[in-house]
């Protein structure tokens, strides 16, 4: 890539940050240049964010109607899936899925709730309610 | 508590680990560019790992696993890098404070998700991010994150969370700093060895690694179902792994091209400069692939997975030829 071809159209997912890209200057040397980011990167990042948000909002609606537990909402909200939450908490995936049932979730021991809260960076009160 | 390592210089880098390695070695008295750190540790790679899932998608890595650059570079420069992990988070934080008090600049492995200075949209659960801590002011740690253009700050509670995040590639509080730094410098011999190693990795026999890994991914893309939300997210994921997470595909080709230019000077092998230019063009082709994929995601172009697959296969051909020629030049 040439220095003048470095994308500078801006990528709002970068916030105030800029990313470094190597490109060829006029004398043919590869130099490092800060980039404001490209639309292409913004699109794929927002696509991934939107996918997680979509799952979170769907879980939130279900939870509000008593069809799933707040745990599922918070899992997506914190950009995790069942496999990752299982890795982080050390709780088996089938158990986590079972804890998505509101009746089961309501009876969880404080110890288990604490493990979820810790993994998701929440306090117990937040974990058991919807925002 | 206020401490600041003397005369530490933050420099912006394309990739976190090579940036950390370059800034760290430079600080401790062996000046080395990011490109040289990346090339000398033979970090360029490709791996398609369908059995490791990131939110339902396979891990696609464009470089060697975490710690590979630090270890490879230490070996090439005859430096002993000291690595420490911790079972207890508080102990890990105390140890960091002790090292900072000694005036050391310390490297850390962290999760991206829990670092507050990262933009919200970029915060995903990726555990192998590297950064340097060069001081502390009150409750804030002073951080040189090589992928950020400016130095950053991070409160201790957040840093602790980021260092002790769990899951795949869990950092376990990993911190590192060089012990008796070698002043071996970069030699023609070590550069040649590093290049040969990279060609071995890229042309190796394992079907999911190197150019064969790209071919495997190309076949997988050809089989994606048309008009399927998962498929569109899948190619978005490939592009994200390539362009966003650690500057992947194209970015690493440009970085390696910069290394080949430096290598030309160190070894005196002029054909390497020509190869650097060729790799630069291959990097552009990776970028074209990403742009094409994004146009499809956005609905500007018709979705055509076979076409994307063909673009990847063409890249496989070009890279196979490239790494064969590179091997021929240095051996």
XYZ file of N, CA, C and O in Angstrom, chain B residues 165-313:
596
model
N -8.567 -12.024 33.710
C -9.736 -12.516 32.985
C -9.550 -14.004 32.721
O -8.426 -14.471 32.545
N -10.660 -14.733 32.705
C -10.568 -16.177 32.471
C -11.022 -16.514 31.065
O -11.439 -15.655 30.307
N -10.942 -17.800 30.718
C -11.364 -18.236 29.395
C -10.173 -18.630 28.537
O -9.063 -18.789 29.046
N -10.407 -18.759 27.202
C -9.352 -19.180 26.291
C -8.175 -18.214 26.374
O -8.369 -17.001 26.425
N -6.966 -18.715 26.394
C -5.728 -17.921 26.471
C -5.681 -17.034 27.708
O -5.117 -15.932 27.691
N -6.286 -17.484 28.814
C -6.331 -16.688 30.044
C -4.933 -16.220 30.426
O -3.991 -17.014 30.463
N -4.762 -14.909 30.692
C -3.411 -14.399 30.972
C -2.849 -14.821 32.334
O -1.646 -14.793 32.520
N -3.721 -15.146 33.287
C -3.285 -15.515 34.643
C -2.331 -14.473 35.217
O -1.361 -14.795 35.904
N -2.601 -13.217 34.900
C -1.777 -12.141 35.472
C -0.381 -12.041 34.900
O 0.476 -11.378 35.489
N -0.136 -12.699 33.768
C 1.231 -12.740 33.224
C 1.901 -11.361 33.167
O 1.348 -10.413 32.638
N 3.077 -11.289 33.772
C 3.914 -10.100 33.578
C 5.309 -10.545 33.169
O 5.718 -11.671 33.438
N 6.034 -9.658 32.493
C 7.365 -10.021 32.010
C 8.259 -8.799 31.893
O 7.796 -7.681 31.719
N 9.539 -9.051 32.040
C 10.552 -8.016 31.866
C 11.856 -8.718 31.553
O 12.034 -9.894 31.912
N 12.785 -8.059 30.857
C 14.020 -8.745 30.493
C 15.015 -8.778 31.655
O 15.161 -7.793 32.375
N 15.631 -9.926 31.840
C 16.744 -10.037 32.790
C 18.009 -10.041 31.941
O 17.971 -10.480 30.816
N 19.093 -9.655 32.482
C 20.338 -9.443 31.736
C 20.151 -9.407 30.221
O 20.194 -10.404 29.539
N 19.912 -8.196 29.753
C 19.662 -7.989 28.333
C 20.960 -8.184 27.554
O 22.011 -7.708 27.948
N 20.877 -8.953 26.470
C 22.060 -9.166 25.641
C 22.233 -7.979 24.717
O 21.277 -7.323 24.346
N 23.446 -7.661 24.369
C 23.640 -6.575 23.415
C 24.154 -7.158 22.110
O 25.024 -6.611 21.459
N 23.581 -8.335 21.789
C 24.045 -9.070 20.618
C 23.792 -8.286 19.342
O 24.582 -8.328 18.412
N 22.702 -7.537 19.297
C 22.366 -6.815 18.078
C 21.830 -7.755 17.014
O 21.809 -8.978 17.189
N 21.381 -7.159 15.916
C 20.788 -7.940 14.844
C 21.884 -8.334 13.857
O 22.590 -7.476 13.347
N 22.032 -9.626 13.598
C 23.066 -10.065 12.667
C 22.443 -10.628 11.390
O 21.277 -11.038 11.398
N 23.232 -10.647 10.329
C 22.761 -11.206 9.061
C 22.336 -12.657 9.253
O 21.308 -13.110 8.726
N 23.127 -13.374 10.059
C 22.849 -14.781 10.312
C 21.476 -14.978 10.962
O 20.676 -15.800 10.523
N 21.176 -14.167 12.002
C 19.904 -14.362 12.707
C 18.727 -13.954 11.826
O 17.661 -14.569 11.884
N 18.921 -12.960 10.977
C 17.845 -12.546 10.067
C 17.542 -13.655 9.063
O 16.395 -14.002 8.810
N 18.601 -14.248 8.492
C 18.391 -15.344 7.530
C 17.676 -16.512 8.180
O 16.762 -17.103 7.605
N 18.117 -16.847 9.379
C 17.487 -17.966 10.089
C 16.002 -17.705 10.323
O 15.157 -18.577 10.146
N 15.694 -16.458 10.705
C 14.299 -16.099 10.982
C 13.453 -16.192 9.714
O 12.313 -16.658 9.744
N 14.028 -15.764 8.588
C 13.269 -15.805 7.328
C 13.020 -17.255 6.919
O 11.916 -17.628 6.517
N 14.038 -18.091 7.059
C 13.870 -19.501 6.695
C 12.773 -20.143 7.544
O 11.931 -20.886 7.055
N 12.761 -19.785 8.822
C 11.743 -20.344 9.710
C 10.339 -19.940 9.252
O 9.422 -20.754 9.234
N 10.199 -18.677 8.861
C 8.891 -18.213 8.386
C 8.458 -18.965 7.126
O 7.302 -19.367 7.000
N 9.393 -19.179 6.201
C 9.005 -19.898 4.983
C 8.619 -21.339 5.319
O 7.706 -21.890 4.712
N 9.279 -21.917 6.313
C 8.914 -23.280 6.725
C 7.501 -23.316 7.289
O 6.742 -24.230 7.024
N 7.174 -22.297 8.101
C 5.834 -22.258 8.693
C 4.784 -22.072 7.596
O 3.774 -22.763 7.547
N 5.042 -21.145 6.679
C 4.042 -20.825 5.664
C 3.886 -21.932 4.629
O 2.827 -22.084 4.038
N 4.967 -22.691 4.383
C 4.893 -23.745 3.361
C 4.794 -25.129 3.995
O 4.968 -26.139 3.334
N 4.518 -25.177 5.295
C 4.532 -26.444 6.026
C 3.455 -27.417 5.597
O 2.564 -27.076 4.828
N 3.536 -28.636 6.092
C 2.647 -29.701 5.647
C 1.280 -29.755 6.341
O 0.396 -30.444 5.880
N 1.111 -29.031 7.442
C -0.146 -29.157 8.187
C -1.262 -28.416 7.451
O -1.109 -27.247 7.110
N -2.388 -29.083 7.174
C -3.407 -28.502 6.296
C -4.100 -27.249 6.820
O -4.737 -26.552 6.057
N -3.999 -26.948 8.112
C -4.686 -25.756 8.618
C -3.723 -24.606 8.891
O -4.120 -23.559 9.366
N -2.431 -24.819 8.582
C -1.430 -23.796 8.873
C -0.778 -23.309 7.574
O -0.629 -24.072 6.626
N -0.393 -22.031 7.543
C 0.322 -21.481 6.397
C -0.577 -21.369 5.177
O -1.792 -21.241 5.295
N 0.037 -21.425 3.976
C -0.760 -21.254 2.760
C -1.821 -22.352 2.620
O -2.892 -22.117 2.074
N -1.531 -23.534 3.161
C -2.543 -24.594 3.096
C -3.743 -24.247 3.966
O -4.869 -24.654 3.672
N -3.509 -23.523 5.036
C -4.611 -23.067 5.882
C -5.519 -22.093 5.140
O -6.743 -22.148 5.267
N -4.897 -21.206 4.348
C -5.687 -20.261 3.549
C -6.558 -21.037 2.563
O -7.732 -20.720 2.357
N -5.959 -22.078 1.953
C -6.702 -22.886 0.986
C -7.892 -23.565 1.664
O -8.990 -23.605 1.129
N -7.652 -24.065 2.876
C -8.719 -24.714 3.642
C -9.858 -23.718 3.900
O -11.031 -24.040 3.737
N -9.489 -22.514 4.290
C -10.498 -21.475 4.559
C -11.260 -21.146 3.271
O -12.482 -20.976 3.285
N -10.539 -21.093 2.147
C -11.176 -20.803 0.855
C -12.243 -21.847 0.545
O -13.348 -21.521 0.099
N -11.922 -23.107 0.790
C -12.900 -24.184 0.537
C -14.116 -24.021 1.427
O -15.248 -24.229 1.021
N -13.855 -23.641 2.674
C -14.935 -23.453 3.641
C -15.861 -22.312 3.183
O -17.085 -22.420 3.249
N -15.271 -21.246 2.687
C -16.062 -20.086 2.236
C -16.931 -20.472 1.038
O -18.087 -20.069 0.946
N -16.372 -21.297 0.132
C -17.143 -21.707 -1.050
C -18.390 -22.475 -0.654
O -19.391 -22.474 -1.370
N -18.337 -23.133 0.498
C -19.470 -23.973 0.909
C -20.508 -23.223 1.748
O -21.490 -23.829 2.178
N -20.290 -21.930 2.010
C -21.262 -21.179 2.823
C -22.607 -21.127 2.124
O -22.684 -21.009 0.904
N -23.651 -21.173 2.929
C -25.012 -21.147 2.351
C -25.380 -19.731 1.941
O -25.147 -18.768 2.668
N -25.979 -19.625 0.763
C -26.438 -18.340 0.251
C -27.578 -17.809 1.131
O -28.308 -18.593 1.742
N -27.728 -16.519 1.211
C -28.853 -15.883 1.920
C -29.028 -16.391 3.336
O -30.136 -16.721 3.755
N -27.930 -16.437 4.048
C -28.003 -16.949 5.404
C -27.302 -15.921 6.287
O -26.228 -15.436 5.957
N -27.950 -15.569 7.384
C -27.384 -14.552 8.261
C -26.032 -15.003 8.825
O -25.088 -14.229 8.916
N -25.957 -16.293 9.172
C -24.714 -16.827 9.729
C -23.570 -16.669 8.726
O -22.465 -16.273 9.087
N -23.850 -16.953 7.450
C -22.805 -16.864 6.422
C -22.255 -15.451 6.305
O -21.045 -15.245 6.211
N -23.169 -14.466 6.306
C -22.722 -13.072 6.201
C -21.876 -12.690 7.412
O -20.862 -12.002 7.285
N -22.325 -13.154 8.600
C -21.542 -12.882 9.799
C -20.196 -13.596 9.754
O -19.206 -13.116 10.290
N -20.187 -14.767 9.101
C -18.955 -15.546 8.991
C -17.906 -14.787 8.178
O -16.750 -14.661 8.599
N -18.300 -14.245 7.035
C -17.291 -13.512 6.257
C -16.929 -12.197 6.944
O -15.792 -11.748 6.871
N -17.902 -11.619 7.650
C -17.581 -10.422 8.448
C -16.534 -10.764 9.492
O -15.606 -9.998 9.744
N -16.692 -11.942 10.077
C -15.738 -12.400 11.087
C -14.342 -12.576 10.486
O -13.345 -12.173 11.082
N -14.272 -13.144 9.273
C -12.962 -13.318 8.623
C -12.295 -11.952 8.451
O -11.127 -11.762 8.784
N -13.059 -10.993 7.959
C -12.495 -9.663 7.725
C -12.077 -9.025 9.051
O -11.036 -8.380 9.149
N -12.904 -9.225 10.082
C -12.581 -8.636 11.382
C -11.292 -9.216 11.952
O -10.452 -8.500 12.473
N -11.150 -10.537 11.835
C -9.924 -11.176 12.309
C -8.736 -10.663 11.503
O -7.624 -10.559 12.000
N -9.010 -10.359 10.241
C -7.936 -9.969 9.339
C -7.526 -8.517 9.528
O -6.343 -8.203 9.581
N -8.497 -7.620 9.625
C -8.178 -6.198 9.575
C -8.243 -5.510 10.937
O -7.599 -4.499 11.145
N -9.050 -6.023 11.849
C -9.267 -5.301 13.087
C -8.473 -5.860 14.244
O -7.804 -5.150 14.965
N -8.579 -7.184 14.451
C -7.943 -7.783 15.616
C -6.471 -7.943 15.315
O -6.059 -8.852 14.625
N -5.668 -7.025 15.818
C -4.227 -7.143 15.611
C -3.784 -6.948 14.172
O -2.751 -7.467 13.772
N -4.575 -6.218 13.393
C -4.212 -5.819 12.031
C -3.924 -6.943 11.038
O -3.474 -6.680 9.930
N -4.172 -8.152 11.429
C -4.134 -9.366 10.608
C -3.568 -9.382 9.204
O -2.441 -8.960 8.973
N -4.357 -9.904 8.288
C -3.904 -10.310 6.955
C -3.067 -9.292 6.217
O -1.851 -9.437 6.089
N -3.710 -8.242 5.723
C -2.988 -7.262 4.939
C -1.943 -6.552 5.809
O -0.784 -6.451 5.436
N -2.348 -6.114 6.992
C -1.464 -5.370 7.886
C -0.168 -6.100 8.165
O 0.908 -5.511 8.151
N -0.260 -7.408 8.405
C 0.951 -8.177 8.702
C 1.831 -8.334 7.477
O 3.047 -8.439 7.594
N 1.222 -8.372 6.274
C 2.040 -8.437 5.061
C 2.834 -7.143 4.912
O 3.999 -7.160 4.567
N 2.172 -6.005 5.167
C 2.877 -4.719 5.069
C 3.997 -4.651 6.112
O 5.089 -4.164 5.853
N 3.691 -5.152 7.312
C 4.682 -5.147 8.386
C 5.882 -6.018 8.025
O 7.034 -5.639 8.232
N 5.595 -7.195 7.443
C 6.677 -8.095 7.070
C 7.478 -7.516 5.889
O 8.691 -7.708 5.798
N 6.785 -6.794 5.016
C 7.487 -6.130 3.904
C 8.475 -5.101 4.467
O 9.602 -4.984 3.983
N 8.043 -4.368 5.508
C 8.943 -3.408 6.149
C 10.155 -4.136 6.732
O 11.288 -3.669 6.634
N 9.903 -5.313 7.313
C 11.012 -6.118 7.850
C 11.964 -6.534 6.730
O 13.192 -6.453 6.874
N 11.424 -6.966 5.596
C 12.278 -7.419 4.493
C 13.163 -6.274 3.989
O 14.302 -6.500 3.583
N 12.638 -5.049 4.023
C 13.475 -3.911 3.627
C 14.647 -3.732 4.586
O 15.776 -3.523 4.173
N 14.334 -3.842 5.899
C 15.431 -3.735 6.877
C 16.402 -4.895 6.708
O 17.610 -4.741 6.842
N 15.836 -6.074 6.408
C 16.665 -7.271 6.247
C 17.623 -7.114 5.068
O 18.741 -7.631 5.089
N 17.167 -6.399 4.030
C 18.026 -6.158 2.870
C 19.300 -5.439 3.301
O 20.399 -5.794 2.880
N 19.121 -4.436 4.176
C 20.273 -3.682 4.643
C 21.197 -4.526 5.519
O 22.403 -4.485 5.387
N 20.582 -5.324 6.404
C 21.384 -6.113 7.342
C 22.160 -7.213 6.616
O 23.337 -7.435 6.887
N 21.501 -7.890 5.671
C 22.137 -9.040 5.030
C 22.877 -8.662 3.746
O 23.710 -9.430 3.277
N 22.529 -7.512 3.152
C 23.130 -7.148 1.876
C 22.565 -7.940 0.707
O 23.074 -7.854 -0.417
N 21.496 -8.691 0.935
C 20.870 -9.450 -0.150
C 19.857 -8.552 -0.865
O 18.716 -8.415 -0.432
N 20.258 -7.930 -1.975
C 19.371 -6.975 -2.644
C 18.057 -7.579 -3.159
O 17.064 -6.863 -3.220
N 18.026 -8.862 -3.553
C 16.740 -9.387 -4.040
C 15.625 -9.311 -2.995
O 14.448 -9.306 -3.346
N 15.985 -9.209 -1.705
C 14.951 -9.123 -0.658
C 14.121 -7.855 -0.820
O 12.930 -7.842 -0.500
N 14.736 -6.790 -1.336
C 13.996 -5.536 -1.536
C 12.900 -5.733 -2.577
O 11.794 -5.212 -2.449
N 13.211 -6.509 -3.618
C 12.218 -6.791 -4.659
C 11.082 -7.629 -4.068
O 9.897 -7.392 -4.326
N 11.468 -8.601 -3.229
C 10.452 -9.447 -2.597
C 9.569 -8.638 -1.653
O 8.365 -8.891 -1.539
N 10.164 -7.639 -0.983
C 9.374 -6.772 -0.099
C 8.277 -6.087 -0.900
O 7.119 -6.011 -0.462
N 8.633 -5.615 -2.097
C 7.651 -4.949 -2.957
C 6.543 -5.926 -3.375
O 5.363 -5.591 -3.384
N 6.951 -7.155 -3.662
C 5.952 -8.166 -4.055
C 4.984 -8.443 -2.913
O 3.786 -8.596 -3.110
N 5.530 -8.510 -1.693
C 4.680 -8.799 -0.532
C 3.723 -7.633 -0.268
O 2.575 -7.826 0.123
N 4.228 -6.434 -0.518
C 3.382 -5.248 -0.400
C 2.150 -5.390 -1.304
O 1.018 -5.100 -0.909
N 2.384 -5.879 -2.523
C 1.267 -6.061 -3.467
C 0.336 -7.173 -3.015
O -0.879 -7.088 -3.178
N 0.908 -8.230 -2.429
C 0.062 -9.311 -1.903
C -0.816 -8.767 -0.776
O -2.003 -9.081 -0.676
N -0.229 -7.890 0.053
C -1.005 -7.241 1.117
C -2.184 -6.465 0.545
O -3.302 -6.532 1.056
N -1.933 -5.757 -0.569
C -3.022 -5.026 -1.229
C -4.128 -5.975 -1.679
O -5.314 -5.655 -1.593
N -3.717 -7.153 -2.162
C -4.715 -8.125 -2.630
C -5.561 -8.645 -1.454
O -6.767 -8.878 -1.599
N -4.948 -8.812 -0.277
C -5.717 -9.197 0.922
C -6.742 -8.126 1.243
O -7.874 -8.388 1.625
N -6.314 -6.878 1.082
C -7.211 -5.757 1.360
C -8.369 -5.708 0.376
O -9.503 -5.442 0.756
N -8.063 -6.018 -0.889
C -9.139 -6.065 -1.885
C -10.153 -7.139 -1.535
O -11.358 -6.948 -1.686
N -9.648 -8.281 -1.058
C -10.544 -9.349 -0.633
C -11.477 -8.833 0.466
O -12.694 -9.021 0.426
N -10.888 -8.144 1.463
C -11.691 -7.631 2.581
C -12.721 -6.617 2.094
O -13.883 -6.636 2.511
N -12.305 -5.739 1.170
C -13.222 -4.716 0.658
C -14.386 -5.356 -0.086
O -15.542 -4.972 0.076
N -14.055 -6.386 -0.881
C -15.096 -7.091 -1.640
C -16.095 -7.727 -0.668
O -17.312 -7.615 -0.843
N -15.559 -8.387 0.365
C -16.433 -9.052 1.344
C -17.353 -8.034 2.016
O -18.554 -8.281 2.179
N -16.788 -6.876 2.360
C -17.593 -5.858 3.047
C -18.673 -5.300 2.121
O -19.798 -5.041 2.544
N -18.357 -5.142 0.832
C -19.377 -4.666 -0.118
C -20.544 -5.646 -0.160
O -21.693 -5.246 -0.291
N -20.225 -6.930 -0.051
C -21.299 -7.947 -0.049
C -22.119 -7.858 1.231
O -23.343 -7.944 1.215
N -21.420 -7.667 2.366
C -22.126 -7.570 3.648
C -23.083 -6.386 3.625
O -24.214 -6.469 4.090
N -22.635 -5.287 3.033
C -23.443 -4.074 2.991
C -24.522 -4.121 1.919
O -25.335 -3.212 1.791
N -24.501 -5.174 1.075
C -25.501 -5.282 0.018
C -25.221 -4.390 -1.180
O -26.085 -4.165 -2.013
N -23.983 -3.863 -1.258
C -23.649 -3.040 -2.431
C -23.329 -3.928 -3.624
O -23.529 -3.552 -4.764
N -22.774 -5.107 -3.339
C -22.521 -6.090 -4.383
C -23.334 -7.334 -4.051
O -23.658 -7.573 -2.891
N -23.656 -8.120 -5.099
C -24.379 -9.360 -4.857
C -23.492 -10.310 -4.058
O -22.271 -10.357 -4.258
N -24.095 -11.033 -3.123
C -23.334 -11.975 -2.310
C -22.904 -13.148 -3.176
O -23.733 -13.789 -3.825
N -21.610 -13.382 -3.230
C -21.083 -14.448 -4.076
C -19.906 -15.110 -3.353
O -18.766 -14.664 -3.457
N -20.218 -16.166 -2.604
C -19.179 -16.802 -1.794
C -18.133 -17.493 -2.650
O -16.974 -17.603 -2.271
N -18.557 -17.979 -3.844
C -17.590 -18.633 -4.732
C -16.522 -17.656 -5.180
O -15.351 -17.981 -5.267
N -16.958 -16.434 -5.427
C -16.001 -15.419 -5.870
C -14.992 -15.117 -4.757
O -13.789 -15.039 -5.008
N -15.491 -14.970 -3.522
C -14.583 -14.725 -2.394
C -13.608 -15.882 -2.244
O -12.418 -15.694 -2.003
N -14.139 -17.092 -2.401
C -13.306 -18.279 -2.305
C -12.200 -18.252 -3.363
O -11.044 -18.560 -3.079
N -12.577 -17.833 -4.591
C -11.579 -17.750 -5.667
C -10.503 -16.720 -5.350
O -9.334 -16.926 -5.658
N -10.926 -15.624 -4.733
C -9.937 -14.589 -4.375
C -8.932 -15.149 -3.374
O -7.736 -14.900 -3.472
N -9.456 -15.922 -2.412
C -8.556 -16.532 -1.416
C -7.631 -17.547 -2.075
O -6.440 -17.610 -1.759
N -8.178 -18.336 -3.007
C -7.344 -19.333 -3.687
C -6.233 -18.656 -4.500
O -5.094 -19.136 -4.526
